[in-house]
PDB file of C-alpha atoms in Angstrom:
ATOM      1  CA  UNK A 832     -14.541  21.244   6.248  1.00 46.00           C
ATOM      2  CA  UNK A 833     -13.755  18.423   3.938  1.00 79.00           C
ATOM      3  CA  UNK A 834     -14.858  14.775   5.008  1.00 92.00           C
ATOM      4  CA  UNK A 835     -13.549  10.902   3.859  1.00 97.00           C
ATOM      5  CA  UNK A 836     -17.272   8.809   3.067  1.00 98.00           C
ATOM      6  CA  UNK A 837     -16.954   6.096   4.687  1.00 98.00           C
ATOM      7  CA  UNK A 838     -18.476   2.984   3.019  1.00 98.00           C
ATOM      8  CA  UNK A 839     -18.780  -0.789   4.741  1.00 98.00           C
ATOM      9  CA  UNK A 840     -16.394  -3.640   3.168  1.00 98.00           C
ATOM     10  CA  UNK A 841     -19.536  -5.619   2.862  1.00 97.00           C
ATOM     11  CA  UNK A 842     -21.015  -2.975   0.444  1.00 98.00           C
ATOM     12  CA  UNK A 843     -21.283  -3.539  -3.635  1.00 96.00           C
ATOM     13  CA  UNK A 844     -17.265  -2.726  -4.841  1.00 96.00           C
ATOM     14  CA  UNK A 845     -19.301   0.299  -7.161  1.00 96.00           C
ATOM     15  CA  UNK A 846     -20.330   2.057  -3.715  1.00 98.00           C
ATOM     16  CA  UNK A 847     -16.858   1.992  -2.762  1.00 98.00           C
ATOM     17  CA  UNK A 848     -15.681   2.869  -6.455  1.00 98.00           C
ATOM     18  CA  UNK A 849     -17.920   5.775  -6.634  1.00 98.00           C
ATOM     19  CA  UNK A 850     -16.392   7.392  -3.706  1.00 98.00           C
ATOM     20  CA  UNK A 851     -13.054   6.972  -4.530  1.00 98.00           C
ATOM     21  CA  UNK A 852     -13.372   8.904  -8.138  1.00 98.00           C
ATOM     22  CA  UNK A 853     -14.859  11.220  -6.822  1.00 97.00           C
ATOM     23  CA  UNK A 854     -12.908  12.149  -3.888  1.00 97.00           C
ATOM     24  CA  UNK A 855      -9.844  10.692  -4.537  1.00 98.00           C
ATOM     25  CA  UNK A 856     -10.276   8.910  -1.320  1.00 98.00           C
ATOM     26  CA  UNK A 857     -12.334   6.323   0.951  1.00 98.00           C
ATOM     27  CA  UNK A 858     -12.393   4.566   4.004  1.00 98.00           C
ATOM     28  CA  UNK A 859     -13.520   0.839   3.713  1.00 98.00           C
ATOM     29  CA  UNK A 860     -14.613   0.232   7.483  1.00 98.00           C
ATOM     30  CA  UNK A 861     -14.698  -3.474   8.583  1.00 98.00           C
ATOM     31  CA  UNK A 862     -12.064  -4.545   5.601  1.00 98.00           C
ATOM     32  CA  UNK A 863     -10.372  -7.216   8.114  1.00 98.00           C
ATOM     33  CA  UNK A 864     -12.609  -9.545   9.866  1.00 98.00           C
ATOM     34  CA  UNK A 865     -11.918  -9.680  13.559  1.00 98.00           C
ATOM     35  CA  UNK A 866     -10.045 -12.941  13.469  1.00 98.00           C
ATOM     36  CA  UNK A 867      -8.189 -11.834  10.259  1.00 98.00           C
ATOM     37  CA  UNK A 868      -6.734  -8.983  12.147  1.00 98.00           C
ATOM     38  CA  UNK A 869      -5.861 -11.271  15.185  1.00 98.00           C
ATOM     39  CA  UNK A 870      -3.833 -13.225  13.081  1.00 98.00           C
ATOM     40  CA  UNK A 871      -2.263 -10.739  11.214  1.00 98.00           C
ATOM     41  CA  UNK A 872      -0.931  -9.154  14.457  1.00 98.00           C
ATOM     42  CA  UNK A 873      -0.213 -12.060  16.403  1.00 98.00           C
ATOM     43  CA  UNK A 874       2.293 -12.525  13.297  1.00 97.00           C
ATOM     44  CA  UNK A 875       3.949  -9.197  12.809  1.00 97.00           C
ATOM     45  CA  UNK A 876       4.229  -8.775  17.017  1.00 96.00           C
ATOM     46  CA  UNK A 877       7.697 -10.576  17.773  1.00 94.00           C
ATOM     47  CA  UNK A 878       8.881  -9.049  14.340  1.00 93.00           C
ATOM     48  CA  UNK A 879       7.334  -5.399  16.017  1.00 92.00           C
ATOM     49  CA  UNK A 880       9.518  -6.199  19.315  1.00 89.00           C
ATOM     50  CA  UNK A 881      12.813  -6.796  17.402  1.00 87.00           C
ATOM     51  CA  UNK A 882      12.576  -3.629  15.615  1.00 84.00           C
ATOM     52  CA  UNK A 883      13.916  -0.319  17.318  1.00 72.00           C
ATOM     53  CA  UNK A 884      12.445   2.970  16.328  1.00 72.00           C
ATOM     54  CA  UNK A 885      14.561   5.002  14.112  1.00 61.00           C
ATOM     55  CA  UNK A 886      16.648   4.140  11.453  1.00 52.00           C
ATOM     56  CA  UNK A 887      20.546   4.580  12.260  1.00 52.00           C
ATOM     57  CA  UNK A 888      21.203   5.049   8.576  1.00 46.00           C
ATOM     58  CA  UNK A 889      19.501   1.974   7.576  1.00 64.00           C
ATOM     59  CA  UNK A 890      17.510   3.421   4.624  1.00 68.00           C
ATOM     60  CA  UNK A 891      18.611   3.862   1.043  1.00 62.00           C
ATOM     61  CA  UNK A 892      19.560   7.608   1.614  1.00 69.00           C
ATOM     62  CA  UNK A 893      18.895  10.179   4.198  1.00 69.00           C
ATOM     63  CA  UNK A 894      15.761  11.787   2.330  1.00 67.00           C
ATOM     64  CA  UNK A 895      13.925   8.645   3.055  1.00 67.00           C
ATOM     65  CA  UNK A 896      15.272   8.257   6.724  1.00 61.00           C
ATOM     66  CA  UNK A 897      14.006  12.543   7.647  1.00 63.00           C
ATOM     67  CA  UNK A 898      10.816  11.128   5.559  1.00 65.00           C
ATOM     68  CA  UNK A 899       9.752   8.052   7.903  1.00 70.00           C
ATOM     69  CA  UNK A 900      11.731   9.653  10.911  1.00 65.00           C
ATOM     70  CA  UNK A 901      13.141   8.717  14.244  1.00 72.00           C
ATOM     71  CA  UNK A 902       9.734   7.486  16.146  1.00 82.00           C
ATOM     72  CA  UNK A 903       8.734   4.740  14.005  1.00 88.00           C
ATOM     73  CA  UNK A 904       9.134   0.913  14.022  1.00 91.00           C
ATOM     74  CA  UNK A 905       9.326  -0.752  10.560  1.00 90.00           C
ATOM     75  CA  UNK A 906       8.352  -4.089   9.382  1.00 92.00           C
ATOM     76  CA  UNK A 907       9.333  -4.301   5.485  1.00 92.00           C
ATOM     77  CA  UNK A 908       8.806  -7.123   2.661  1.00 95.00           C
ATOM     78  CA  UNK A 909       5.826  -7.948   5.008  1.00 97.00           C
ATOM     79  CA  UNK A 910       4.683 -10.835   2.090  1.00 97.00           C
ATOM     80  CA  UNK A 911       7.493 -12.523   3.134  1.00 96.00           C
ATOM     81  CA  UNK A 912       7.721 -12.356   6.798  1.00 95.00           C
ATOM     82  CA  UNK A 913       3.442 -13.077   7.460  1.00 97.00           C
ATOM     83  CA  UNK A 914       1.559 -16.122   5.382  1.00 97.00           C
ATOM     84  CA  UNK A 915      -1.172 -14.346   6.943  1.00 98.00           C
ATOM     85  CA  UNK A 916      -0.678 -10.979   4.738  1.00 98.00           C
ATOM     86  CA  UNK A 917       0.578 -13.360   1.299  1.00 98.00           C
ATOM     87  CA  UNK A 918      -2.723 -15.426   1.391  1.00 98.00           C
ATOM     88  CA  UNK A 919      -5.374 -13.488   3.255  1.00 98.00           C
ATOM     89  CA  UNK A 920      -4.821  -9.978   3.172  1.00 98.00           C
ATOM     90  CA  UNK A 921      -2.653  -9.219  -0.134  1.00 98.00           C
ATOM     91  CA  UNK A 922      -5.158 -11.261  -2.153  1.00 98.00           C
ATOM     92  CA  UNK A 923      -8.500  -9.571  -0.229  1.00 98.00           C
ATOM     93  CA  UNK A 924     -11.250  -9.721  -2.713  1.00 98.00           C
ATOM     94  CA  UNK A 925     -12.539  -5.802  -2.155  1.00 98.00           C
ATOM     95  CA  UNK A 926      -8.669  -4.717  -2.895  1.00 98.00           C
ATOM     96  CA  UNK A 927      -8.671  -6.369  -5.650  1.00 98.00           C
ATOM     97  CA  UNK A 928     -11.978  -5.141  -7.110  1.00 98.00           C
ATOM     98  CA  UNK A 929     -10.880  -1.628  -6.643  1.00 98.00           C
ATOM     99  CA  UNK A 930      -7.377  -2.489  -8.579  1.00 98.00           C
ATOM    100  CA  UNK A 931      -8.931  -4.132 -11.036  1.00 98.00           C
ATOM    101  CA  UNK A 932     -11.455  -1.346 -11.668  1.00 98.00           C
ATOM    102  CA  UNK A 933      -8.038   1.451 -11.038  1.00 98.00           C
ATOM    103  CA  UNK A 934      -5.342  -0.395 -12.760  1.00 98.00           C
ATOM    104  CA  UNK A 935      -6.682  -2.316 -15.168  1.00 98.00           C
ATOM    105  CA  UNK A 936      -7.315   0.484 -18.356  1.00 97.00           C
ATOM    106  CA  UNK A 937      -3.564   1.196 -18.005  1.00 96.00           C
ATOM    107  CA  UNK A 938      -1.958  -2.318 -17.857  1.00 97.00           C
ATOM    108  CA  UNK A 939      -2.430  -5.841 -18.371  1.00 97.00           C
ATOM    109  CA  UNK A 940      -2.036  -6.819 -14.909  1.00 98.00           C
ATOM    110  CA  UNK A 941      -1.220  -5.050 -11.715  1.00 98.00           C
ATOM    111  CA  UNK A 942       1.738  -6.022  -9.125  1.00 98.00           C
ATOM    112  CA  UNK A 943       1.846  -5.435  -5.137  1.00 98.00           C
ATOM    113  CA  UNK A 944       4.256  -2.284  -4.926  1.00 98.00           C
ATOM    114  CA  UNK A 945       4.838  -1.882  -1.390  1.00 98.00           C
ATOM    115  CA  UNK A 946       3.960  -4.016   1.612  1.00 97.00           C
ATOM    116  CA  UNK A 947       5.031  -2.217   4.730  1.00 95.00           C
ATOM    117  CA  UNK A 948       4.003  -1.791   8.765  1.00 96.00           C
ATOM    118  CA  UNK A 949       4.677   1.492  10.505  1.00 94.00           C
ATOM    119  CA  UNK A 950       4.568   1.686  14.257  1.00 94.00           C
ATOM    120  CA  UNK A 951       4.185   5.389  14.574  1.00 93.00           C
ATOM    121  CA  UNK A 952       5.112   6.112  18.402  1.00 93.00           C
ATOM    122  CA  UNK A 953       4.309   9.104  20.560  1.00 95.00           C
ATOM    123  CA  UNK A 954       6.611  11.959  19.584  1.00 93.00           C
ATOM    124  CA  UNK A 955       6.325  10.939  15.543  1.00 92.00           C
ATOM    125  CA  UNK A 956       5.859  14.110  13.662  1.00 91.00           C
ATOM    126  CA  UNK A 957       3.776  14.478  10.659  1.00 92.00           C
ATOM    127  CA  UNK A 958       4.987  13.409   7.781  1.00 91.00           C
ATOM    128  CA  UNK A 959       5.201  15.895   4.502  1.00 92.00           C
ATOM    129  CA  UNK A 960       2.489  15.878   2.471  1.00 96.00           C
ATOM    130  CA  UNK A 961       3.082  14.058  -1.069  1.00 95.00           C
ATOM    131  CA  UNK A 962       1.846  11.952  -3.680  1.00 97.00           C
ATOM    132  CA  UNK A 963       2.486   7.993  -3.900  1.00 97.00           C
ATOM    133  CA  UNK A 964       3.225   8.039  -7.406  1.00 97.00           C
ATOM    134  CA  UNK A 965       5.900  10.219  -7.449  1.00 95.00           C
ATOM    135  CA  UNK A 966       8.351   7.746  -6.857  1.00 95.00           C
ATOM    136  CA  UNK A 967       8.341   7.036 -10.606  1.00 97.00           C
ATOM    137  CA  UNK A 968       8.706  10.621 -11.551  1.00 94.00           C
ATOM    138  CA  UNK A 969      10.137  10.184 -14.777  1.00 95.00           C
ATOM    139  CA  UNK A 970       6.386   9.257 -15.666  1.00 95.00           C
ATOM    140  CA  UNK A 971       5.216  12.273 -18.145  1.00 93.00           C
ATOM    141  CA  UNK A 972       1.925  14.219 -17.093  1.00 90.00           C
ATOM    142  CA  UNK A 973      -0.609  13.746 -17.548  1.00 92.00           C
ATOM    143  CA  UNK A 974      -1.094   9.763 -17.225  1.00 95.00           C
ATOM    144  CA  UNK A 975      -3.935   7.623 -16.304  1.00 96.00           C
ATOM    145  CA  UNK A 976      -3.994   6.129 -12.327  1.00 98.00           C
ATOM    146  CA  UNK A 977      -1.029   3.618 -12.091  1.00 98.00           C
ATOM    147  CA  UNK A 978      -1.079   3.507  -8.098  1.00 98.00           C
ATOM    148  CA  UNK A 979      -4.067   2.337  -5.817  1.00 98.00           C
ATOM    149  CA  UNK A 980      -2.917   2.892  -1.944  1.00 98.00           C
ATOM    150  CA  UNK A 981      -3.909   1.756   0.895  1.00 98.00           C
ATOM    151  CA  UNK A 982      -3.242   2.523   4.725  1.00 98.00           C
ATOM    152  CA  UNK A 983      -4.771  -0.342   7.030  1.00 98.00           C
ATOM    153  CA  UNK A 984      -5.718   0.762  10.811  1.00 98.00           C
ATOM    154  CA  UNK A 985      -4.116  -2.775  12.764  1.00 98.00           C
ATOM    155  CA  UNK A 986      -5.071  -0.396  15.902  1.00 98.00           C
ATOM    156  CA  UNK A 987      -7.055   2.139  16.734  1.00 98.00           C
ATOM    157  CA  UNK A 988      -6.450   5.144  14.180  1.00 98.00           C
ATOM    158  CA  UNK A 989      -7.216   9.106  15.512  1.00 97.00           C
ATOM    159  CA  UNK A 990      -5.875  12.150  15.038  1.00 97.00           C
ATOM    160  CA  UNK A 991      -4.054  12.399  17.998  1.00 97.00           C
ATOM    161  CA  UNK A 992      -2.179   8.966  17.305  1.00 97.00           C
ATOM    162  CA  UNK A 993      -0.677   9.501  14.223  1.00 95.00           C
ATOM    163  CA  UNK A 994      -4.003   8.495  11.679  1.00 97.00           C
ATOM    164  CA  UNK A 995      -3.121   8.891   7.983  1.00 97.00           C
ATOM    165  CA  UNK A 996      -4.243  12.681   6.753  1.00 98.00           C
ATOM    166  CA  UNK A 997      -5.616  12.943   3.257  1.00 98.00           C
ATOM    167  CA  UNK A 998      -6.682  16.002   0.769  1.00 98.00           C
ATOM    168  CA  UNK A 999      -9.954  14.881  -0.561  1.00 97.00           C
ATOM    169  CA  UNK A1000     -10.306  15.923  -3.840  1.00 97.00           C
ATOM    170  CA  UNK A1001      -6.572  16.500  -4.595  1.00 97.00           C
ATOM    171  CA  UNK A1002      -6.079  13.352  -7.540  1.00 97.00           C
ATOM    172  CA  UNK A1003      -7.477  16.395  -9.419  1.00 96.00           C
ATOM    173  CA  UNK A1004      -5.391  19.603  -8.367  1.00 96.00           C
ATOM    174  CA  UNK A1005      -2.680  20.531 -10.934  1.00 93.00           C
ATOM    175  CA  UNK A1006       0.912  19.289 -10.015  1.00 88.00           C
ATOM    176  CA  UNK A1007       2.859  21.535  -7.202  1.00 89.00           C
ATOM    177  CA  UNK A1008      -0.592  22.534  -5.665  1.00 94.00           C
ATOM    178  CA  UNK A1009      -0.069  21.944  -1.649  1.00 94.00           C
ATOM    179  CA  UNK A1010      -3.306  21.930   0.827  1.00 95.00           C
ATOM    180  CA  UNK A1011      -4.037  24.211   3.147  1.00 95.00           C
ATOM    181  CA  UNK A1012      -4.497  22.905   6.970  1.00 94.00           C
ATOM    182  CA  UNK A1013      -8.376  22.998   6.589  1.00 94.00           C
ATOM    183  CA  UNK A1014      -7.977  20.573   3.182  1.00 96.00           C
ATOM    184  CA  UNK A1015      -6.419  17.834   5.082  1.00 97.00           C
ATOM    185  CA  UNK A1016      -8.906  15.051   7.048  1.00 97.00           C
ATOM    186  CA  UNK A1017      -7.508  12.861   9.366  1.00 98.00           C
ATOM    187  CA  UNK A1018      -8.689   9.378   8.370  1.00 98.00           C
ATOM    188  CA  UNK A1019      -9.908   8.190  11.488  1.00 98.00           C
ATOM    189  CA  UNK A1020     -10.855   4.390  11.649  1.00 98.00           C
ATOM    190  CA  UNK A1021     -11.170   1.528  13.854  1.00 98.00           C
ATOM    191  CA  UNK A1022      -8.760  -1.336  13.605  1.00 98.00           C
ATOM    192  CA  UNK A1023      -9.698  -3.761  10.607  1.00 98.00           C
ATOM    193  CA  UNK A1024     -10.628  -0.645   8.574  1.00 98.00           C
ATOM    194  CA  UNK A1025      -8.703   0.775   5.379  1.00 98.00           C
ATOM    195  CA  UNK A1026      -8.033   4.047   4.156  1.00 98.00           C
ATOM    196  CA  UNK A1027      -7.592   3.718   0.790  1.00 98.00           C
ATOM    197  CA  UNK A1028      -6.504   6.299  -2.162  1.00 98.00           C
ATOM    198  CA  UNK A1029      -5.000   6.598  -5.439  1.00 98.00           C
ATOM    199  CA  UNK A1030      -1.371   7.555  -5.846  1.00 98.00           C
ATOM    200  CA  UNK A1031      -2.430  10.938  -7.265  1.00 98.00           C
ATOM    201  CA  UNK A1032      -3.962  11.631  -3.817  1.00 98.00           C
ATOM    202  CA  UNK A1033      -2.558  14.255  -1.644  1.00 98.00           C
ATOM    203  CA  UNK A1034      -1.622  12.557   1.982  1.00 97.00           C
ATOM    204  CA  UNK A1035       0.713  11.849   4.563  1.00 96.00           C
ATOM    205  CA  UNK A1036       1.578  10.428   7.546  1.00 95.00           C
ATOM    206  CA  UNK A1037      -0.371  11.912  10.602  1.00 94.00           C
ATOM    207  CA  UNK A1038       1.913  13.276  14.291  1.00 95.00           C
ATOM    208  CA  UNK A1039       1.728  11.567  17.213  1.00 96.00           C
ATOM    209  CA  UNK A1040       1.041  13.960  19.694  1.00 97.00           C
ATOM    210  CA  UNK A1041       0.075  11.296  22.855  1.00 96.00           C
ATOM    211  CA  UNK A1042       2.042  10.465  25.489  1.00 95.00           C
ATOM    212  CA  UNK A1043       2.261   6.399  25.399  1.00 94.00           C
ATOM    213  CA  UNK A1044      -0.166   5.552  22.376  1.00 95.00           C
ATOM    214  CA  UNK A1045       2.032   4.099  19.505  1.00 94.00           C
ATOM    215  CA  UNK A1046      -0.228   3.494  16.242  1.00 96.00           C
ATOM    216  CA  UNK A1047       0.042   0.364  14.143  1.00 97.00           C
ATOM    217  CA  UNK A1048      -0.652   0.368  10.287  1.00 97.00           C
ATOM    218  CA  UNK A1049      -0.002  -1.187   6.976  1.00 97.00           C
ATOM    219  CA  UNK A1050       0.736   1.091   3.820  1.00 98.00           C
ATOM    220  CA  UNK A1051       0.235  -1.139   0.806  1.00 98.00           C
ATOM    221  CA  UNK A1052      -0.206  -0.616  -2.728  1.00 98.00           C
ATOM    222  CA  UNK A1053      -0.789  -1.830  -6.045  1.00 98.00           C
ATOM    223  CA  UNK A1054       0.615  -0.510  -8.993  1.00 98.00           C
ATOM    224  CA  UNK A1055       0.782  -1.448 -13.222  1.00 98.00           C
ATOM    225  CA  UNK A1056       2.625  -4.486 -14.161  1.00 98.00           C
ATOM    226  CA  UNK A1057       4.500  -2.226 -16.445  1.00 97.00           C
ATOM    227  CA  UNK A1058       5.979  -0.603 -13.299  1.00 98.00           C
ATOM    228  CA  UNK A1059       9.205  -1.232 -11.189  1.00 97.00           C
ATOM    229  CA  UNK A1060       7.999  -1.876  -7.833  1.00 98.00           C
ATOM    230  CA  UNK A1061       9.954   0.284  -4.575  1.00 96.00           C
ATOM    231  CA  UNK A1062      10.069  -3.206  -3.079  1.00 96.00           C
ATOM    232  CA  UNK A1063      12.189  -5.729  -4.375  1.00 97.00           C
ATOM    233  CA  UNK A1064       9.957  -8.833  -3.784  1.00 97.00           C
ATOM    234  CA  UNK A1065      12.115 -11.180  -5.182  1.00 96.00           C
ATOM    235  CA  UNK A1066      14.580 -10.747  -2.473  1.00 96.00           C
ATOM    236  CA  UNK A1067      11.824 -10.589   0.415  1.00 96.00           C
ATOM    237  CA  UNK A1068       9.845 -13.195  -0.944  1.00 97.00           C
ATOM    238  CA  UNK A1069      12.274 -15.969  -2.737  1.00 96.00           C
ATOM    239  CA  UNK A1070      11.303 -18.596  -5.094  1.00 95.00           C
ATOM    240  CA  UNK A1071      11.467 -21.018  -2.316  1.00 94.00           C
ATOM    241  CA  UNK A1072       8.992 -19.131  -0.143  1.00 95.00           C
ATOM    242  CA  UNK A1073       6.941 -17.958  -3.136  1.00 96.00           C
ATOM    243  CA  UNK A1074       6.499 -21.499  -4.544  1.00 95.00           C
ATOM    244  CA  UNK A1075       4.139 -22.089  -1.356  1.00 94.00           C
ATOM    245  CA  UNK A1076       1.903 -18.964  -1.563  1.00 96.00           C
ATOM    246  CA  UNK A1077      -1.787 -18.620  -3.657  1.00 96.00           C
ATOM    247  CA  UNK A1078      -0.871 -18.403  -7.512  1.00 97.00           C
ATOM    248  CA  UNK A1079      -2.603 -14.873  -7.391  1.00 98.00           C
ATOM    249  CA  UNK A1080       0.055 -13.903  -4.858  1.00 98.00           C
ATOM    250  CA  UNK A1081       2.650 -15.371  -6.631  1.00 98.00           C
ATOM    251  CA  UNK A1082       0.949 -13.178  -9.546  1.00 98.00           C
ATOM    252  CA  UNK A1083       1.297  -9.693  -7.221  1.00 98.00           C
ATOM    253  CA  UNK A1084       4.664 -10.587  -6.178  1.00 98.00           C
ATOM    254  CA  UNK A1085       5.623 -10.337  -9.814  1.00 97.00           C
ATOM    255  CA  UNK A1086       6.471 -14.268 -10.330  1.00 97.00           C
ATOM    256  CA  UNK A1087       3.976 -14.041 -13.728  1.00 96.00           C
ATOM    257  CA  UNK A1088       4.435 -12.369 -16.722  1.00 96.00           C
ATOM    258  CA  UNK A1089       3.205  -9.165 -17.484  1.00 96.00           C
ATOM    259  CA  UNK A1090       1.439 -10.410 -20.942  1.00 95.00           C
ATOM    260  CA  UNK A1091      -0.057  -7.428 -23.436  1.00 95.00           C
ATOM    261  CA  UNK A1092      -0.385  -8.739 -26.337  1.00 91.00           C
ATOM    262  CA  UNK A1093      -4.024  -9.086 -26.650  1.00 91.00           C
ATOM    263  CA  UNK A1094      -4.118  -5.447 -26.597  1.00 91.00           C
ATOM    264  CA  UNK A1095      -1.340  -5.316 -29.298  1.00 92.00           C
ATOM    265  CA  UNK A1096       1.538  -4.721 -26.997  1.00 93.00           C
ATOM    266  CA  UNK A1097       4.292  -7.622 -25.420  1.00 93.00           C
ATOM    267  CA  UNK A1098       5.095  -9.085 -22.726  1.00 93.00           C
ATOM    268  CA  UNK A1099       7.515  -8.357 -20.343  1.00 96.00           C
ATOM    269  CA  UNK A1100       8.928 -10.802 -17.636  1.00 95.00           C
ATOM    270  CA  UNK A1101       9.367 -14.097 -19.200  1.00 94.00           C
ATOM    271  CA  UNK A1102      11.179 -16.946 -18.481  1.00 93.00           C
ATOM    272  CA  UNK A1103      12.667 -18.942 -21.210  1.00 92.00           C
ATOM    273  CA  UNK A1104       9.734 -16.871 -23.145  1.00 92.00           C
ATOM    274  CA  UNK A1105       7.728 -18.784 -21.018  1.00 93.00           C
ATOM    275  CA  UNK A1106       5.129 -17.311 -18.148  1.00 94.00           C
ATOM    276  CA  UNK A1107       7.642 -18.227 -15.017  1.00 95.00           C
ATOM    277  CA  UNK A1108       4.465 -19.043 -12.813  1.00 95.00           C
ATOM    278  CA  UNK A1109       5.090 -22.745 -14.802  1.00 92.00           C
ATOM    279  CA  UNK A1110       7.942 -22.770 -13.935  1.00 91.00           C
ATOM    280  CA  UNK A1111       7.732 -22.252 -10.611  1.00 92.00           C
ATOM    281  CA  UNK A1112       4.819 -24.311 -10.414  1.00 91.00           C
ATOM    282  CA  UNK A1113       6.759 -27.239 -11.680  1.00 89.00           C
ATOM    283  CA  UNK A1114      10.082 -26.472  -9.505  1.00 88.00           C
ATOM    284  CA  UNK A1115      12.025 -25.163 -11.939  1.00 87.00           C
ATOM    285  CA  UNK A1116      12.825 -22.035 -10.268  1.00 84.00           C
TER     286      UNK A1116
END
């Protein structure tokens, strides 16, 4: 039976490193300090309330509605509805020492793709297993790691609830190889704890088979600056809410330039062929 190691937030990032290439896959236990995660909930629980299960045709097409189904509450564009996430958790030091260590031999800088809460309720069946990065499928194979994921238990994650299953192993199966059931490992965690997995990692979205036990989480990820993001962040997180956020956030929401050309490439991004974190710095934009 495969098995996620699971390796303490407080351990050196290499520990946590180490696991991931080889496995594909880790579990960072303790990631969110008790009062971190406090806060971070207190935030996103009116936004929870207001937000029915389903999705009455609210999503771009009906492929991503069947994906995310009808027992799940959504919170979207999270950096712009929780200061909490944009300062604290977006910018957490052990995220970013994995993305710089995943990211950073195929781009210049890296950009949050994709920060959104699912509220998996009791009847939410099990999502079909996939790969992050195909979303940019255009992409030709084989390519270095352009995606580091990340599911974050905000309550208690198990099997039963809907916890995130992964493949371990599976960044290095060839393309159009599906698991078997005895591949898949339900990633199990306490709240504050991460799951966390490249975008070449086989995974999905676990069933909810209780009775009254809905099961909050946060998919994020992180993906090359060369890279269009799924989330528009310029529309969830506008200049005039940006403006007030860490520069590094302001960095991952995509306000900076991507800059290459100390490793002979361009730069992509500009403003007035200026970086537009000046700018914004300045109140320009």
């Amino acid at each position: 039976m495969s098995k996620v190691e699971r390796v303490p937030a407080a351990a050196p990032a290499g520990t946590v490193i180490a696991a991931l290439e080889r496995d594909g896959v880790v579990i960072v236990e303790d990631l969110l300090d008790p009062d971190l995660l406090a806060r971070f909930n207190a935030e996103l629980d009116p936004v929870l309330e207001a937000a029915a299960p389903g999705h009455d045709a609210a999503f771009i097409n009906e492929s991503v509605a069947a994906f995310f189904g009808e027992r799940t509450r959504h919170v979207t564009g999270v950096a712009g509805r929780s200061r909490v996430f944009a300062s604290e958790v977006l910018v957490h030091p052990v995220l970013l020492a994995i993305a710089d260590h995943v990211l950073l031999p195929a781009c210049a800088s890296y950009l949050l793709n994709v920060a959104h809460v699912l509220d998996r309720g009791p009847g939410a069946e099990r999502q079909w297993t996939h790969r992050d990065e195909i979303v940019w499928s255009h992409l030709p194979s084989p390519h270095p790691e352009i995606e580091l994921s990340t599911v974050i238990a905000l309550s208690e994650f198990t099997a039963a609830n809907g916890a995130t299953v992964v493949a371990p192993g599976s960044h290095r199966w060839p393309e159009g190889r599906e698991p078997s059931e005895d591949e898949l490992v339900a990633a199990e965690m306490a709240p504050g704890s991460a799951v966390v997995y490249y975008g070449s990692t086989v995974h999905a979205g676990g069933g909810n088979t209780t009775a009254d036990r809905w099961r909050r989480g946060m998919h994020m990820s992180y993906v090359a600056g060369w890279l269009r993001t799924e989330e528009n962040h310029y529309l969830s997180v506008p200049p005039d809410l940006a403006r007030g956020l860490p520069r590094r956030a302001q960095e991952l929401l995509g306000y900076g330039a991507h800059d290459a050309l100390a490793s002979g490439g361009g730069f992509l991004g500009a403003h007035e062929l200026r970086d537009p974190l000046d700018a914004l710095a300045a109140g320009r934009l």
